[in-house]
Amino acid sequence: MPIARLLGISTDELLSYQQELTAEEIGEILKKATVMLEEMPYQDAFAWAKERLEEYSNCESLILQMAVLLDAERTIQEIPDPETYDVYINACYGRALQSKDEKIRNGAADSLFHFYMKKGSTKKPGNI
């Protein structure tokens, strides 16, 4: 869509009808994600979390916090092929890094730094 391109956002973001969530609503979604990550296979909880992020694609705080949760949980659980999720999680960090909110930008930068430190690289990939 030309309008989305003009605004520098995806068509999903343009068409999103969900408004910004409150801190309490974000907390409830993250709490549910945490329970799901503990009780079901990672890939199923990841798919659910991804759906929530698509549903609330304009909520930068949720995007960052969910990415941090998913990133940490795949390390804790020692899931097979954790790098399968790298592209999506890093895309979330990249979106948060573009936020107008300095706190969200700083959180995203910190999360990306730690991600690459775990990988043993301080080089930023070209797609972020």
C-alpha atoms as a PDB file:
ATOM      1  CA  MET A   1       0.000   0.000   0.000  1.00  0.00           C
ATOM      2  CA  PRO A   2       1.383   3.404  -0.918  1.00  0.00           C
ATOM      3  CA  ILE A   3       0.072   4.931   2.328  1.00  0.00           C
ATOM      4  CA  ALA A   4       1.935   2.363   4.429  1.00  0.00           C
ATOM      5  CA  ARG A   5       5.126   2.979   2.462  1.00  0.00           C
ATOM      6  CA  LEU A   6       4.702   6.731   2.826  1.00  0.00           C
ATOM      7  CA  LEU A   7       4.296   6.359   6.593  1.00  0.00           C
ATOM      8  CA  GLY A   8       7.189   3.909   6.841  1.00  0.00           C
ATOM      9  CA  ILE A   9       5.069   1.129   8.370  1.00  0.00           C
ATOM     10  CA  SER A  10       3.871  -2.291   7.283  1.00  0.00           C
ATOM     11  CA  THR A  11       0.383  -2.845   5.918  1.00  0.00           C
ATOM     12  CA  ASP A  12      -0.332  -4.917   9.037  1.00  0.00           C
ATOM     13  CA  GLU A  13       0.445  -1.907  11.202  1.00  0.00           C
ATOM     14  CA  LEU A  14      -1.622   0.358   8.977  1.00  0.00           C
ATOM     15  CA  LEU A  15      -4.637  -1.925   9.144  1.00  0.00           C
ATOM     16  CA  SER A  16      -4.292  -2.697  12.833  1.00  0.00           C
ATOM     17  CA  TYR A  17      -7.376  -1.575  14.688  1.00  0.00           C
ATOM     18  CA  GLN A  18      -6.033  -2.292  18.159  1.00  0.00           C
ATOM     19  CA  GLN A  19      -5.138   0.699  20.233  1.00  0.00           C
ATOM     20  CA  GLU A  20      -2.226   1.002  22.634  1.00  0.00           C
ATOM     21  CA  LEU A  21      -2.492  -1.347  25.589  1.00  0.00           C
ATOM     22  CA  THR A  22      -2.322  -0.304  29.220  1.00  0.00           C
ATOM     23  CA  ALA A  23       0.514  -1.552  31.422  1.00  0.00           C
ATOM     24  CA  GLU A  24      -1.967  -3.889  33.116  1.00  0.00           C
ATOM     25  CA  GLU A  25      -3.115  -5.362  29.789  1.00  0.00           C
ATOM     26  CA  ILE A  26       0.489  -5.875  28.709  1.00  0.00           C
ATOM     27  CA  GLY A  27       1.189  -7.556  32.048  1.00  0.00           C
ATOM     28  CA  GLU A  28      -1.747  -9.937  31.574  1.00  0.00           C
ATOM     29  CA  ILE A  29      -0.599 -10.924  28.081  1.00  0.00           C
ATOM     30  CA  LEU A  30       2.960 -11.489  29.308  1.00  0.00           C
ATOM     31  CA  LYS A  31       1.692 -13.490  32.286  1.00  0.00           C
ATOM     32  CA  LYS A  32      -0.307 -15.737  29.961  1.00  0.00           C
ATOM     33  CA  ALA A  33       2.711 -16.116  27.665  1.00  0.00           C
ATOM     34  CA  THR A  34       4.872 -17.109  30.642  1.00  0.00           C
ATOM     35  CA  VAL A  35       2.388 -19.775  31.723  1.00  0.00           C
ATOM     36  CA  MET A  36       2.161 -21.088  28.169  1.00  0.00           C
ATOM     37  CA  LEU A  37       5.954 -21.226  27.859  1.00  0.00           C
ATOM     38  CA  GLU A  38       6.091 -23.278  31.065  1.00  0.00           C
ATOM     39  CA  GLU A  39       3.236 -25.645  30.211  1.00  0.00           C
ATOM     40  CA  MET A  40       3.436 -26.270  26.471  1.00  0.00           C
ATOM     41  CA  PRO A  41       6.084 -26.776  23.795  1.00  0.00           C
ATOM     42  CA  TYR A  42       8.060 -23.635  23.030  1.00  0.00           C
ATOM     43  CA  GLN A  43       7.004 -23.532  19.383  1.00  0.00           C
ATOM     44  CA  ASP A  44       3.304 -23.532  20.346  1.00  0.00           C
ATOM     45  CA  ALA A  45       3.733 -20.746  22.892  1.00  0.00           C
ATOM     46  CA  PHE A  46       5.880 -18.851  20.373  1.00  0.00           C
ATOM     47  CA  ALA A  47       3.113 -19.103  17.750  1.00  0.00           C
ATOM     48  CA  TRP A  48       0.565 -17.771  20.255  1.00  0.00           C
ATOM     49  CA  ALA A  49       2.877 -14.894  21.216  1.00  0.00           C
ATOM     50  CA  LYS A  50       3.464 -14.068  17.563  1.00  0.00           C
ATOM     51  CA  GLU A  51      -0.309 -13.875  17.009  1.00  0.00           C
ATOM     52  CA  ARG A  52      -0.641 -11.463  19.934  1.00  0.00           C
ATOM     53  CA  LEU A  53       2.116  -9.274  18.492  1.00  0.00           C
ATOM     54  CA  GLU A  54       0.328  -9.217  15.138  1.00  0.00           C
ATOM     55  CA  GLU A  55      -2.928  -8.360  16.895  1.00  0.00           C
ATOM     56  CA  TYR A  56      -1.289  -5.511  18.829  1.00  0.00           C
ATOM     57  CA  SER A  57       1.282  -4.547  16.203  1.00  0.00           C
ATOM     58  CA  ASN A  58       1.342  -0.910  17.314  1.00  0.00           C
ATOM     59  CA  CYS A  59       2.188  -1.659  20.944  1.00  0.00           C
ATOM     60  CA  GLU A  60       5.956  -1.202  21.046  1.00  0.00           C
ATOM     61  CA  SER A  61       6.200  -1.963  24.748  1.00  0.00           C
ATOM     62  CA  LEU A  62       4.510  -5.341  24.257  1.00  0.00           C
ATOM     63  CA  ILE A  63       6.709  -6.087  21.243  1.00  0.00           C
ATOM     64  CA  LEU A  64       9.888  -5.453  23.231  1.00  0.00           C
ATOM     65  CA  GLN A  65       8.812  -7.249  26.398  1.00  0.00           C
ATOM     66  CA  MET A  66       7.485 -10.283  24.507  1.00  0.00           C
ATOM     67  CA  ALA A  67      10.703 -10.513  22.481  1.00  0.00           C
ATOM     68  CA  VAL A  68      12.763 -10.411  25.691  1.00  0.00           C
ATOM     69  CA  LEU A  69      10.572 -13.123  27.229  1.00  0.00           C
ATOM     70  CA  LEU A  70      10.767 -15.370  24.155  1.00  0.00           C
ATOM     71  CA  ASP A  71      14.517 -14.821  23.825  1.00  0.00           C
ATOM     72  CA  ALA A  72      15.211 -15.631  27.481  1.00  0.00           C
ATOM     73  CA  GLU A  73      12.883 -18.613  27.602  1.00  0.00           C
ATOM     74  CA  ARG A  74      14.496 -20.348  24.624  1.00  0.00           C
ATOM     75  CA  THR A  75      17.825 -20.161  26.441  1.00  0.00           C
ATOM     76  CA  ILE A  76      16.389 -21.400  29.746  1.00  0.00           C
ATOM     77  CA  GLN A  77      14.502 -24.285  28.143  1.00  0.00           C
ATOM     78  CA  GLU A  78      17.403 -25.305  25.908  1.00  0.00           C
ATOM     79  CA  ILE A  79      15.011 -25.943  23.033  1.00  0.00           C
ATOM     80  CA  PRO A  80      16.256 -27.682  19.888  1.00  0.00           C
ATOM     81  CA  ASP A  81      17.362 -25.321  17.110  1.00  0.00           C
ATOM     82  CA  PRO A  82      16.897 -22.080  19.059  1.00  0.00           C
ATOM     83  CA  GLU A  83      18.391 -20.129  16.142  1.00  0.00           C
ATOM     84  CA  THR A  84      15.177 -20.898  14.234  1.00  0.00           C
ATOM     85  CA  TYR A  85      13.621 -18.033  16.173  1.00  0.00           C
ATOM     86  CA  ASP A  86      16.499 -15.539  15.771  1.00  0.00           C
ATOM     87  CA  VAL A  87      15.105 -13.693  12.764  1.00  0.00           C
ATOM     88  CA  TYR A  88      11.685 -13.024  14.294  1.00  0.00           C
ATOM     89  CA  ILE A  89      12.979 -12.084  17.746  1.00  0.00           C
ATOM     90  CA  ASN A  90      15.615  -9.793  16.266  1.00  0.00           C
ATOM     91  CA  ALA A  91      12.986  -8.208  14.005  1.00  0.00           C
ATOM     92  CA  CYS A  92      10.995  -7.416  17.153  1.00  0.00           C
ATOM     93  CA  TYR A  93      14.068  -5.854  18.740  1.00  0.00           C
ATOM     94  CA  GLY A  94      14.640  -3.910  15.515  1.00  0.00           C
ATOM     95  CA  ARG A  95      11.083  -2.564  15.559  1.00  0.00           C
ATOM     96  CA  ALA A  96      11.455  -1.542  19.195  1.00  0.00           C
ATOM     97  CA  LEU A  97      14.757   0.132  18.348  1.00  0.00           C
ATOM     98  CA  GLN A  98      12.816   2.451  16.003  1.00  0.00           C
ATOM     99  CA  SER A  99      10.415   3.546  18.759  1.00  0.00           C
ATOM    100  CA  LYS A 100       9.885   7.198  19.578  1.00  0.00           C
ATOM    101  CA  ASP A 101       9.984   6.205  23.258  1.00  0.00           C
ATOM    102  CA  GLU A 102      13.557   6.430  24.531  1.00  0.00           C
ATOM    103  CA  LYS A 103      12.969   3.808  27.231  1.00  0.00           C
ATOM    104  CA  ILE A 104      11.826   1.271  24.618  1.00  0.00           C
ATOM    105  CA  ARG A 105      14.746   2.138  22.311  1.00  0.00           C
ATOM    106  CA  ASN A 106      17.231   1.699  25.160  1.00  0.00           C
ATOM    107  CA  GLY A 107      15.665  -1.628  26.145  1.00  0.00           C
ATOM    108  CA  ALA A 108      15.858  -2.854  22.557  1.00  0.00           C
ATOM    109  CA  ALA A 109      19.487  -1.764  22.216  1.00  0.00           C
ATOM    110  CA  ASP A 110      20.377  -3.505  25.476  1.00  0.00           C
ATOM    111  CA  SER A 111      18.573  -6.678  24.398  1.00  0.00           C
ATOM    112  CA  LEU A 112      20.312  -6.718  21.007  1.00  0.00           C
ATOM    113  CA  PHE A 113      23.679  -6.176  22.687  1.00  0.00           C
ATOM    114  CA  HIS A 114      23.112  -9.160  24.979  1.00  0.00           C
ATOM    115  CA  PHE A 115      21.817 -11.283  22.121  1.00  0.00           C
ATOM    116  CA  TYR A 116      24.994 -10.744  20.103  1.00  0.00           C
ATOM    117  CA  MET A 117      27.209 -11.180  23.152  1.00  0.00           C
ATOM    118  CA  LYS A 118      25.617 -14.618  23.689  1.00  0.00           C
ATOM    119  CA  LYS A 119      26.315 -15.417  20.048  1.00  0.00           C
ATOM    120  CA  GLY A 120      29.889 -14.211  20.412  1.00  0.00           C
ATOM    121  CA  SER A 121      29.497 -11.399  17.898  1.00  0.00           C
ATOM    122  CA  THR A 122      29.249  -7.653  18.204  1.00  0.00           C
ATOM    123  CA  LYS A 123      28.583  -7.184  14.487  1.00  0.00           C
ATOM    124  CA  LYS A 124      25.126  -5.982  13.628  1.00  0.00           C
ATOM    125  CA  PRO A 125      23.505  -7.998  10.849  1.00  0.00           C
ATOM    126  CA  GLY A 126      22.506  -6.056   7.763  1.00  0.00           C
ATOM    127  CA  ASN A 127      18.792  -6.747   8.115  1.00  0.00           C
ATOM    128  CA  ILE A 128      18.188  -4.882  11.387  1.00  0.00           C
END
